[in-house]
Coordinates of C-alpha atoms and ligand atoms in Angstrom, one line a residue:
M1 CA 128.7 -62.0 128.9
E2 CA 126.4 -59.2 127.1
E3 CA 129.0 -57.9 125.2
E4 CA 129.7 -61.5 123.6
T5 CA 126.1 -61.6 122.9
M6 CA 126.0 -58.2 121.2
Q7 CA 129.4 -59.5 119.0
E8 CA 127.7 -62.3 118.3
L9 CA 124.4 -61.4 117.2
R10 CA 125.9 -58.4 115.3
S11 CA 128.2 -61.1 113.2
K12 CA 125.4 -63.1 112.8
A13 CA 123.1 -59.8 111.2
A14 CA 126.1 -58.6 109.0
E15 CA 126.6 -61.9 107.5
L16 CA 122.8 -62.9 106.6
L17 CA 123.6 -59.4 104.7
L18 CA 125.8 -60.6 103.0
R19 CA 124.2 -63.4 101.7
E20 CA 121.1 -61.3 100.7
E21 CA 118.7 -62.9 103.2
Y22 CA 117.5 -59.4 104.0
K23 CA 114.6 -60.7 106.8
D24 CA 116.5 -62.6 108.7
S25 CA 119.5 -59.7 108.7
I26 CA 116.9 -57.5 109.9
S27 CA 115.7 -59.3 112.3
A28 CA 119.2 -59.8 113.8
Y29 CA 120.0 -56.2 113.3
S30 CA 116.8 -55.1 115.6
Q31 CA 118.0 -57.5 118.5
F32 CA 121.5 -56.4 117.8
I33 CA 120.0 -52.7 118.7
S34 CA 117.7 -53.2 121.3
L35 CA 120.3 -54.9 123.4
C36 CA 122.6 -52.2 122.5
Q37 CA 120.7 -49.5 123.3
D38 CA 119.7 -51.2 126.7
F39 CA 122.9 -51.9 127.7
I40 CA 124.1 -48.2 127.3
S41 CA 121.3 -47.0 129.1
E42 CA 121.6 -49.6 131.8
K43 CA 125.2 -49.5 132.6
N44 CA 126.8 -46.4 131.8
P45 CA 129.6 -47.2 130.0
D46 CA 132.7 -45.1 130.2
A47 CA 133.7 -43.2 127.6
A48 CA 135.7 -45.6 125.4
V49 CA 133.3 -48.1 125.4
L50 CA 130.6 -45.6 125.2
E51 CA 132.0 -44.9 122.0
R52 CA 132.8 -48.1 120.1
L53 CA 128.9 -49.3 120.9
R54 CA 127.5 -45.8 119.7
K55 CA 129.9 -46.6 116.0
S56 CA 128.2 -50.0 116.5
L57 CA 124.9 -48.7 117.0
C58 CA 125.5 -46.0 113.7
L59 CA 126.4 -49.1 111.4
A60 CA 123.9 -51.4 112.6
F61 CA 121.3 -48.9 111.7
S62 CA 122.8 -47.9 108.9
N63 CA 122.7 -51.8 107.6
R64 CA 119.2 -52.8 108.8
A65 CA 118.4 -49.6 106.3
E66 CA 120.2 -50.9 103.5
A67 CA 118.4 -54.3 104.0
R68 CA 114.7 -52.8 104.5
S69 CA 115.5 -50.8 101.5
R70 CA 116.3 -54.2 99.4
L71 CA 113.0 -55.4 100.3
M72 CA 111.6 -51.9 99.1
E73 CA 110.6 -51.1 103.0
V74 CA 111.4 -47.6 102.1
T75 CA 109.6 -45.3 104.8
E76 CA 111.0 -47.8 107.8
A77 CA 114.8 -48.0 105.7
L78 CA 114.6 -43.9 105.7
E79 CA 114.2 -43.6 109.2
D80 CA 116.7 -45.8 110.0
C81 CA 119.3 -43.9 108.0
D82 CA 118.3 -41.1 109.9
L83 CA 118.8 -42.7 112.9
A84 CA 122.7 -43.5 111.7
L85 CA 123.1 -40.1 110.8
R86 CA 122.1 -38.9 114.1
I87 CA 124.8 -41.0 115.7
E88 CA 127.4 -39.8 112.6
R89 CA 125.9 -37.1 110.6
S90 CA 128.7 -37.1 107.8
H91 CA 128.6 -41.5 107.5
V92 CA 129.1 -42.0 103.8
K93 CA 127.4 -45.6 103.8
T94 CA 124.1 -44.3 105.5
L95 CA 124.2 -40.8 103.6
L96 CA 124.6 -43.1 100.1
C97 CA 121.7 -45.4 101.0
K98 CA 119.4 -42.6 102.1
G99 CA 120.9 -40.6 98.8
K100 CA 119.5 -43.7 96.4
I101 CA 115.9 -44.3 98.3
L102 CA 115.2 -40.7 97.5
L103 CA 116.6 -41.4 94.2
S104 CA 114.4 -44.2 93.8
L105 CA 111.4 -42.0 95.2
N106 CA 112.2 -39.1 92.3
R107 CA 112.9 -36.8 95.0
Y108 CA 116.3 -35.5 93.4
G109 CA 116.8 -32.2 95.5
M110 CA 117.1 -34.2 98.7
A111 CA 119.0 -37.1 97.1
L112 CA 121.8 -34.6 95.6
E113 CA 122.1 -33.0 99.5
C114 CA 122.9 -36.9 100.5
F115 CA 125.5 -37.6 98.0
E116 CA 127.2 -34.3 98.1
A117 CA 127.4 -34.2 102.0
A118 CA 128.8 -38.1 101.0
N119 CA 131.0 -36.8 98.6
L120 CA 132.7 -34.5 100.6
E121 CA 133.8 -37.4 103.1
A122 CA 134.3 -40.1 100.5
Q123 CA 138.1 -39.7 99.9
S124 CA 138.6 -42.0 102.6
Y125 CA 135.9 -44.0 101.5
E126 CA 137.2 -46.7 99.1
N127 CA 134.1 -46.7 96.3
V128 CA 135.2 -42.8 95.6
D129 CA 134.2 -44.1 92.1
L130 CA 130.6 -44.9 93.1
V131 CA 130.2 -42.0 95.2
S132 CA 131.2 -39.6 92.3
G133 CA 129.0 -41.5 89.5
L134 CA 125.4 -41.5 91.6
L135 CA 126.2 -37.6 92.6
E136 CA 126.4 -37.1 88.8
K137 CA 123.2 -39.3 88.2
C138 CA 121.4 -37.5 90.6
K139 CA 122.7 -34.3 89.0
R140 CA 121.4 -34.8 85.8
L141 CA 118.3 -36.0 86.9
D142 CA 117.6 -33.0 89.4
Y143 CA 118.7 -30.9 86.4
L144 CA 116.6 -32.7 84.3
S145 CA 113.2 -32.6 86.5
R146 CA 113.9 -28.7 86.2
N147 CA 113.5 -27.9 82.9
G148 CA 112.2 -30.9 81.4
G149 CA 115.0 -31.1 78.8
F150 CA 114.1 -34.7 77.3
D151 CA 115.5 -35.5 74.2
I152 CA 114.2 -39.3 72.8
S153 CA 116.1 -38.4 69.3
D154 CA 118.7 -40.9 69.6
W155 CA 116.8 -43.6 70.9
V156 CA 114.3 -43.0 67.9
L157 CA 117.0 -43.0 65.8
S158 CA 118.2 -46.2 66.9
G159 CA 115.1 -48.1 66.1
F160 CA 114.2 -48.2 69.7
T161 CA 117.1 -50.7 70.1
S162 CA 119.4 -48.4 72.5
K163 CA 119.1 -47.9 76.0
T164 CA 115.8 -46.2 76.9
P165 CA 116.5 -42.3 77.4
E166 CA 117.3 -41.4 81.4
F167 CA 113.8 -39.8 82.5
A168 CA 113.3 -37.8 85.4
E169 CA 109.9 -36.3 86.8
Y170 CA 109.0 -33.3 85.7
V171 CA 105.9 -31.0 86.3
G172 CA 105.9 -28.5 83.5
A173 CA 103.5 -25.2 83.7
V174 CA 100.5 -26.7 84.9
E175 CA 98.1 -26.9 88.2
I176 CA 95.4 -28.8 89.7
S177 CA 92.0 -26.9 90.0
K178 CA 88.7 -27.4 90.4
S179 CA 87.2 -28.6 87.0
E180 CA 83.9 -28.1 84.8
I181 CA 83.9 -31.5 83.6
S182 CA 84.4 -33.8 86.7
G183 CA 86.0 -32.8 90.4
R184 CA 89.2 -31.6 89.8
G185 CA 91.4 -31.6 86.4
L186 CA 95.2 -30.2 85.6
F187 CA 94.9 -26.9 83.9
A188 CA 97.7 -25.0 81.5
T189 CA 99.5 -22.3 83.8
K190 CA 100.7 -20.6 80.4
H191 CA 100.1 -20.3 77.1
V192 CA 101.8 -23.0 75.4
E193 CA 102.5 -24.6 71.8
S194 CA 101.7 -28.0 70.2
G195 CA 104.6 -30.1 71.4
T196 CA 105.8 -28.6 74.7
L197 CA 106.5 -31.0 77.6
L198 CA 103.9 -30.9 80.5
L199 CA 104.5 -33.2 83.1
V200 CA 106.7 -36.2 83.1
T201 CA 105.7 -39.0 85.3
K202 CA 106.8 -42.1 86.9
A203 CA 104.6 -45.0 87.3
I204 CA 103.5 -46.7 91.3
A205 CA 103.3 -49.5 89.3
V206 CA 102.8 -51.5 86.4
D207 CA 102.1 -55.0 84.9
R208 CA 102.6 -55.9 81.6
A209 CA 102.1 -58.5 79.1
I210 CA 102.2 -59.7 75.7
M211 CA 98.3 -60.9 74.8
P212 CA 97.6 -61.9 71.7
P213 CA 94.4 -60.0 70.6
D214 CA 92.9 -63.4 70.9
S215 CA 93.7 -63.8 74.8
S216 CA 91.4 -65.0 77.1
E217 CA 89.8 -62.5 79.9
N218 CA 91.5 -64.6 82.1
A219 CA 94.6 -63.3 80.9
Q220 CA 93.5 -59.8 81.5
L221 CA 92.6 -60.3 85.1
V222 CA 96.0 -62.0 85.5
I223 CA 97.7 -59.0 85.0
W224 CA 94.3 -56.7 86.5
K225 CA 95.7 -59.0 89.9
N226 CA 99.8 -59.0 89.3
F227 CA 98.9 -54.6 89.0
I228 CA 96.9 -54.8 92.2
D229 CA 99.1 -56.2 94.0
K230 CA 102.1 -54.2 93.2
V231 CA 100.4 -51.1 94.1
V232 CA 99.3 -52.6 97.6
D233 CA 103.4 -53.9 97.9
S234 CA 104.3 -50.7 97.1
A235 CA 101.6 -48.2 99.5
S236 CA 102.4 -50.8 102.3
K237 CA 105.9 -50.3 102.5
C238 CA 106.1 -46.5 101.7
S239 CA 104.3 -43.5 103.4
R240 CA 104.8 -41.5 100.4
I241 CA 103.3 -43.5 98.2
K242 CA 100.8 -44.1 100.5
G243 CA 99.7 -40.7 99.9
L244 CA 99.8 -40.1 96.3
I245 CA 97.5 -42.6 96.0
S246 CA 95.4 -41.5 98.7
M247 CA 94.8 -38.0 96.8
L248 CA 93.4 -39.6 94.3
S249 CA 89.4 -39.9 93.7
T250 CA 87.6 -42.9 94.4
G251 CA 84.9 -41.8 91.3
E252 CA 82.3 -40.9 94.5
D253 CA 81.7 -37.3 95.5
E254 CA 83.9 -35.6 93.3
E255 CA 83.0 -32.1 94.5
S256 CA 83.8 -32.3 97.7
L257 CA 87.6 -33.1 97.1
G258 CA 90.6 -31.2 97.9
I259 CA 92.5 -29.8 95.8
P260 CA 96.3 -31.0 96.1
D261 CA 99.2 -28.5 95.7
I262 CA 101.0 -29.2 92.5
G263 CA 104.1 -28.9 94.8
S264 CA 103.6 -32.1 96.5
F265 CA 104.3 -34.1 93.4
T266 CA 107.6 -32.3 93.6
D267 CA 110.3 -32.8 96.7
S268 CA 108.3 -32.3 99.6
D269 CA 106.6 -34.7 102.3
I270 CA 103.2 -36.1 101.7
S271 CA 101.6 -37.3 104.9
S272 CA 99.9 -40.5 104.3
E273 CA 96.3 -40.9 104.8
K274 CA 94.2 -44.1 105.9
L275 CA 94.0 -46.0 102.9
D276 CA 92.1 -49.7 103.8
M277 CA 91.4 -52.1 100.6
E278 CA 88.1 -50.9 99.1
R279 CA 89.5 -47.3 98.7
M280 CA 92.5 -48.5 97.5
L281 CA 90.6 -50.6 94.9
S282 CA 87.9 -47.7 94.0
I283 CA 90.9 -45.6 93.3
L284 CA 93.0 -48.0 90.9
D285 CA 89.5 -48.8 89.4
V286 CA 88.9 -44.8 88.4
N287 CA 92.5 -43.8 87.5
S288 CA 94.6 -46.9 86.3
I289 CA 95.1 -46.8 82.6
L290 CA 96.3 -48.7 80.2
E291 CA 99.0 -48.2 77.8
D292 CA 97.9 -49.6 75.1
A293 CA 95.7 -46.8 75.2
I294 CA 94.2 -44.8 72.2
S295 CA 96.3 -41.6 72.8
A296 CA 99.0 -43.6 73.8
K297 CA 102.0 -45.1 71.1
V298 CA 103.9 -47.4 73.3
L299 CA 107.1 -47.3 71.2
G300 CA 109.4 -49.6 70.2
K301 CA 106.9 -52.3 71.7
N302 CA 105.7 -55.8 70.5
V303 CA 102.3 -54.8 69.2
D304 CA 100.4 -57.2 71.2
Y305 CA 101.9 -55.6 74.3
Q306 CA 100.2 -54.7 77.0
G307 CA 100.2 -52.6 80.3
V308 CA 98.3 -51.7 82.8
G309 CA 99.7 -49.0 85.3
L310 CA 99.0 -46.0 87.8
W311 CA 101.0 -42.5 87.0
V312 CA 99.8 -40.5 90.0
L313 CA 99.8 -36.9 88.7
A314 CA 98.5 -37.8 85.0
S315 CA 95.6 -39.6 86.3
F316 CA 94.4 -35.8 87.2
I317 CA 93.7 -35.5 83.4
N318 CA 90.1 -35.6 82.5
H319 CA 88.8 -36.8 79.1
S320 CA 87.2 -34.7 76.6
C321 CA 86.3 -35.5 72.6
D322 CA 88.2 -31.9 72.1
P323 CA 91.5 -33.3 73.6
N324 CA 94.5 -30.9 74.0
V325 CA 97.4 -32.9 74.8
R326 CA 98.4 -36.4 74.6
R327 CA 100.6 -39.0 76.8
L328 CA 103.3 -41.4 75.3
H329 CA 104.4 -43.9 77.2
I330 CA 108.6 -44.7 77.4
G331 CA 109.7 -47.2 79.7
D332 CA 107.5 -47.0 83.4
H333 CA 107.5 -43.1 82.8
V334 CA 104.4 -41.4 80.9
V335 CA 105.4 -38.5 78.9
V336 CA 102.2 -35.7 78.6
H337 CA 102.9 -32.9 76.5
A338 CA 100.6 -30.1 74.0
S339 CA 98.7 -31.5 70.7
R340 CA 97.6 -28.3 70.1
D341 CA 98.6 -25.1 70.8
V342 CA 96.9 -24.6 74.7
K343 CA 96.0 -20.9 76.6
A344 CA 96.9 -20.2 79.6
G345 CA 94.1 -21.7 82.2
E346 CA 92.5 -23.8 79.8
E347 CA 92.1 -27.3 80.9
L348 CA 94.1 -29.9 79.7
T349 CA 92.5 -33.3 78.0
Y350 CA 93.6 -35.9 76.6
A351 CA 91.1 -38.4 74.6
Y352 CA 90.3 -41.7 76.7
F353 CA 89.2 -43.2 73.8
D354 CA 88.9 -43.1 70.2
I355 CA 87.3 -39.4 69.5
L356 CA 87.4 -39.4 65.6
L357 CA 84.4 -41.0 65.5
P358 CA 80.9 -39.6 65.3
I359 CA 78.9 -38.6 69.1
N360 CA 77.3 -42.3 69.3
N361 CA 80.1 -44.3 69.0
R362 CA 81.5 -41.8 71.7
R363 CA 78.6 -42.3 74.0
E364 CA 79.0 -46.3 73.8
M365 CA 82.4 -45.7 74.3
A366 CA 82.3 -43.3 77.5
T367 CA 79.7 -45.6 78.9
T368 CA 82.3 -48.1 79.1
W369 CA 84.3 -45.5 81.1
G370 CA 81.7 -45.2 83.6
F371 CA 80.4 -41.8 82.5
S372 CA 78.9 -39.7 80.0
C373 CA 80.7 -37.0 78.1
R374 CA 79.7 -33.4 78.4
C375 CA 82.2 -31.6 76.1
K376 CA 81.2 -29.1 74.0
R377 CA 81.8 -30.9 71.1
C378 CA 79.4 -33.5 72.3
K379 CA 77.0 -30.9 73.1
F380 CA 77.3 -29.0 69.7
E381 CA 76.7 -32.2 68.3
E382 CA 73.7 -33.4 70.0
N383 CA 72.2 -30.4 68.1
I384 CA 73.2 -31.5 65.0
F385 CA 72.0 -34.4 65.2
L386 CA 68.9 -33.5 65.7
K387 CA 68.2 -32.5 61.9
Q388 CA 67.2 -35.8 60.1
D389 CA 69.6 -35.2 57.7
M390 CA 72.9 -35.2 59.6
R391 CA 71.0 -38.6 60.9
D392 CA 70.9 -39.6 57.0
I393 CA 74.5 -38.9 56.7
D394 CA 75.3 -41.0 60.0
M395 CA 73.2 -44.0 58.7
V396 CA 75.1 -43.9 55.5
F397 CA 78.5 -44.0 57.4
G398 CA 77.5 -46.3 59.5
K399 CA 76.7 -48.8 57.0
K400 CA 80.6 -48.9 56.2
V401 CA 79.8 -47.6 52.4
V402 CA 82.7 -48.6 50.0
D403 CA 82.5 -45.2 48.7
M404 CA 82.8 -42.6 51.1
G405 CA 82.9 -39.4 49.0
N406 CA 79.1 -38.9 49.1
V407 CA 79.5 -39.3 53.4
V408 CA 82.0 -36.4 52.7
F409 CA 80.3 -34.2 50.2
R410 CA 76.6 -34.6 51.6
L411 CA 78.5 -33.7 55.1
E412 CA 80.7 -30.8 53.6
E413 CA 77.4 -29.5 52.1
A414 CA 75.1 -30.1 54.7
M415 CA 77.9 -28.0 56.9
R416 CA 77.5 -25.3 54.0
R417 CA 73.7 -25.1 54.6
W418 CA 73.8 -24.5 57.9
A419 CA 76.3 -22.2 57.9
I420 CA 78.9 -24.0 60.3
R421 CA 82.0 -22.2 60.6
G422 CA 85.2 -22.2 62.5
K423 CA 85.1 -24.9 65.1
G424 CA 81.4 -26.4 64.4
K425 CA 83.2 -28.1 60.9
G426 CA 86.1 -29.5 63.0
H427 CA 84.4 -31.1 65.1
L428 CA 82.1 -32.7 62.6
R429 CA 85.2 -33.3 60.3
A430 CA 86.7 -35.4 63.2
S431 CA 83.4 -37.2 64.2
F432 CA 83.1 -38.2 60.1
W433 CA 87.5 -39.1 59.8
Q434 CA 87.4 -42.6 58.7
A435 CA 84.7 -41.1 55.4
Y436 CA 87.7 -38.3 55.0
H437 CA 90.5 -40.6 55.5
Q438 CA 89.1 -43.1 53.0
V439 CA 88.6 -40.5 50.4
F440 CA 91.7 -39.1 50.6
E441 CA 93.9 -42.2 50.8
C442 CA 92.2 -43.6 47.4
E443 CA 92.8 -42.5 44.0
K444 CA 90.4 -43.8 42.3
S445 CA 87.4 -41.3 44.9
M446 CA 90.3 -37.9 44.5
K447 CA 89.0 -38.5 41.0
K448 CA 85.5 -38.9 41.8
W449 CA 85.3 -36.5 44.7
G450 CA 88.3 -34.1 44.7
R451 CA 86.8 -31.4 42.9
K452 CA 83.6 -31.5 44.9
I453 CA 85.5 -31.7 48.7
P454 CA 87.8 -29.9 50.3
L455 CA 91.5 -29.7 50.1
M456 CA 92.9 -32.2 52.5
N457 CA 95.1 -30.0 54.3
V458 CA 91.9 -27.8 54.8
V459 CA 90.5 -30.7 56.3
V460 CA 93.7 -31.5 58.5
D461 CA 94.2 -27.8 59.5
S462 CA 90.5 -27.8 61.1
L463 CA 90.7 -31.1 62.6
V464 CA 93.6 -30.2 64.7
E465 CA 92.7 -26.9 65.5
V466 CA 89.6 -29.0 67.6
V467 CA 90.8 -32.1 68.5
G468 CA 94.9 -31.8 68.5
S469 CA 97.1 -33.2 66.3
D470 CA 97.2 -37.5 66.2
E471 CA 99.4 -40.0 63.9
R472 CA 96.3 -40.9 61.6
I473 CA 95.3 -37.7 60.4
V474 CA 99.8 -37.3 60.2
K475 CA 99.7 -40.3 57.9
V476 CA 97.4 -39.0 55.7
F477 CA 99.2 -35.5 55.5
M478 CA 102.2 -37.6 54.5
D479 CA 100.8 -39.8 52.5
G480 CA 99.6 -36.3 50.8
L481 CA 103.0 -35.2 50.8
K482 CA 104.4 -38.9 48.8
R483 CA 101.8 -38.2 46.4
G484 CA 103.1 -34.7 45.7
R485 CA 99.9 -33.1 45.5
F486 CA 101.5 -30.4 47.8
N487 CA 103.8 -28.1 47.9
G488 CA 107.0 -29.4 49.6
A489 CA 109.2 -27.6 51.9
V490 CA 106.1 -25.3 53.3
E491 CA 104.0 -28.6 53.9
M492 CA 107.3 -30.3 55.3
E493 CA 107.1 -27.8 57.9
K494 CA 103.4 -28.3 58.7
A495 CA 103.9 -32.3 58.9
L496 CA 107.0 -31.6 61.5
K497 CA 104.4 -29.3 63.3
L498 CA 101.8 -31.8 63.5
G499 CA 104.4 -34.6 64.4
R500 CA 104.9 -32.7 67.3
G501 CA 101.8 -32.4 68.6
V502 CA 102.1 -36.1 68.2
Y503 CA 105.5 -37.0 69.8
G504 CA 106.5 -34.0 71.6
K505 CA 109.1 -32.1 70.8
I506 CA 111.8 -34.2 69.3
M507 CA 115.0 -32.3 69.2
K508 CA 116.6 -33.7 65.7
K509 CA 114.4 -32.9 63.0
Q510 CA 115.4 -36.8 61.4
A511 CA 114.3 -38.8 64.3
L512 CA 111.2 -36.3 64.2
R513 CA 111.2 -37.7 60.5
S514 CA 111.6 -41.0 61.1
L515 CA 108.7 -41.4 63.8
L516 CA 106.4 -39.6 61.5
Q517 CA 107.2 -43.0 58.6
F518 CA 106.7 -45.0 61.8
G519 CA 102.8 -43.7 62.8
S520 CA 102.9 -44.1 58.7
A521 CA 104.0 -47.7 58.8
Q522 CA 101.7 -48.1 62.1
E523 CA 98.7 -49.9 60.0
Ligands
LIG601 ZN1 82.6 -35.3 74.6

């Protein structure tokens, strides 16, 4: 009698799974599993029956894992996989299911173990090709996650129309440590040159929409709400995701936060902490970023496109008005690279807002972000702005006068008078970049001011030294090249270096060249 009921339940569960009615299938399998376990412990069946029941039990766990993984109930699915594997260590179907889940969690090493074990057994399995395909994919991703050898050249050269390149999460020469800026930050563990890849991380969740500039505030709220729902859903179904999110700051009590080991972001377990809705919302408020942020280039996307997402490790990066890294959003991944040469031990920072503006404008933007910037550049400018001359220059600049040459000339004269050298020059030139930009781009202005102000590439060098590369700076540089003001080959090398600061290391020169054009065609 009981055996009959079990048989029926099992068939029903399997049928529901085939029909993709996962919830019902899970509940049918759960009933079957508990009946089957009771039967084994109470009836003490003989060896042959026991063997048959154990096989059914293994398959039931495996199928329930499959159904749960389809619903993204990751943690419970993994538990089911382990229960099945405890009964039959090399159960191919289960190994594949477990491997795929681990792969979706970017745990390449462990996924690889599953696929390798499955591959050994797969000779007798109907989908040999499927197994070897997954194994190959996992090997590729595992390799990429270790050496970060990504290349977007072909994708760029296709005009972003070909398939988005394959990315794996990658943690380069970085570590988390206490930051003088605020709470914790990300630091370089060795000297890296401009363009070096430092980090690739996949979004926990992201929500996107095409949002023309006149979109209502309501439309923004809809994106935000969808995004929160997605994060909450993922966290409730996956303890690793919950653990990752609970490492993040709520914006309060920054000084007392623990320092997570950088290893926790790669192939290791993370225990999940208490994470109530209030804490979750504070964390998302502080750590979410927009894909259209000033430091981002959402490659190959519609101009009106907007996305908001959470990229856990990237959100440890603090703001500075002298940033040294940039991020690119490609697919669901954020790719972080050095935008200028970075020394070992230096904190990695990017710009949360446009930093090619004077201190007063930057202060306003920092306020909307909920902080006040105390970076070296801000401190330096605070002092300089005590001078009346400086405030006068800023006032003329703020009036958006037609002839910015006057602003540039007065600023350069003032810096000479005050004996400002080195980085100080770069700081102020960055703040009044729009004035320089206007002059360098206008033949008429150049005729009038060209001889009285420094050469464009001198200005570019001093800027990039402090604020790193930026597509607007590269554009002016490229336009200068086109007008033939500078010597070809040497300057082209420099343009490529600037380009690597903006877009990271691109293997094919032709692709980098086309990105430089892409940047200059953006306005
Ligand atoms: Zn600052």
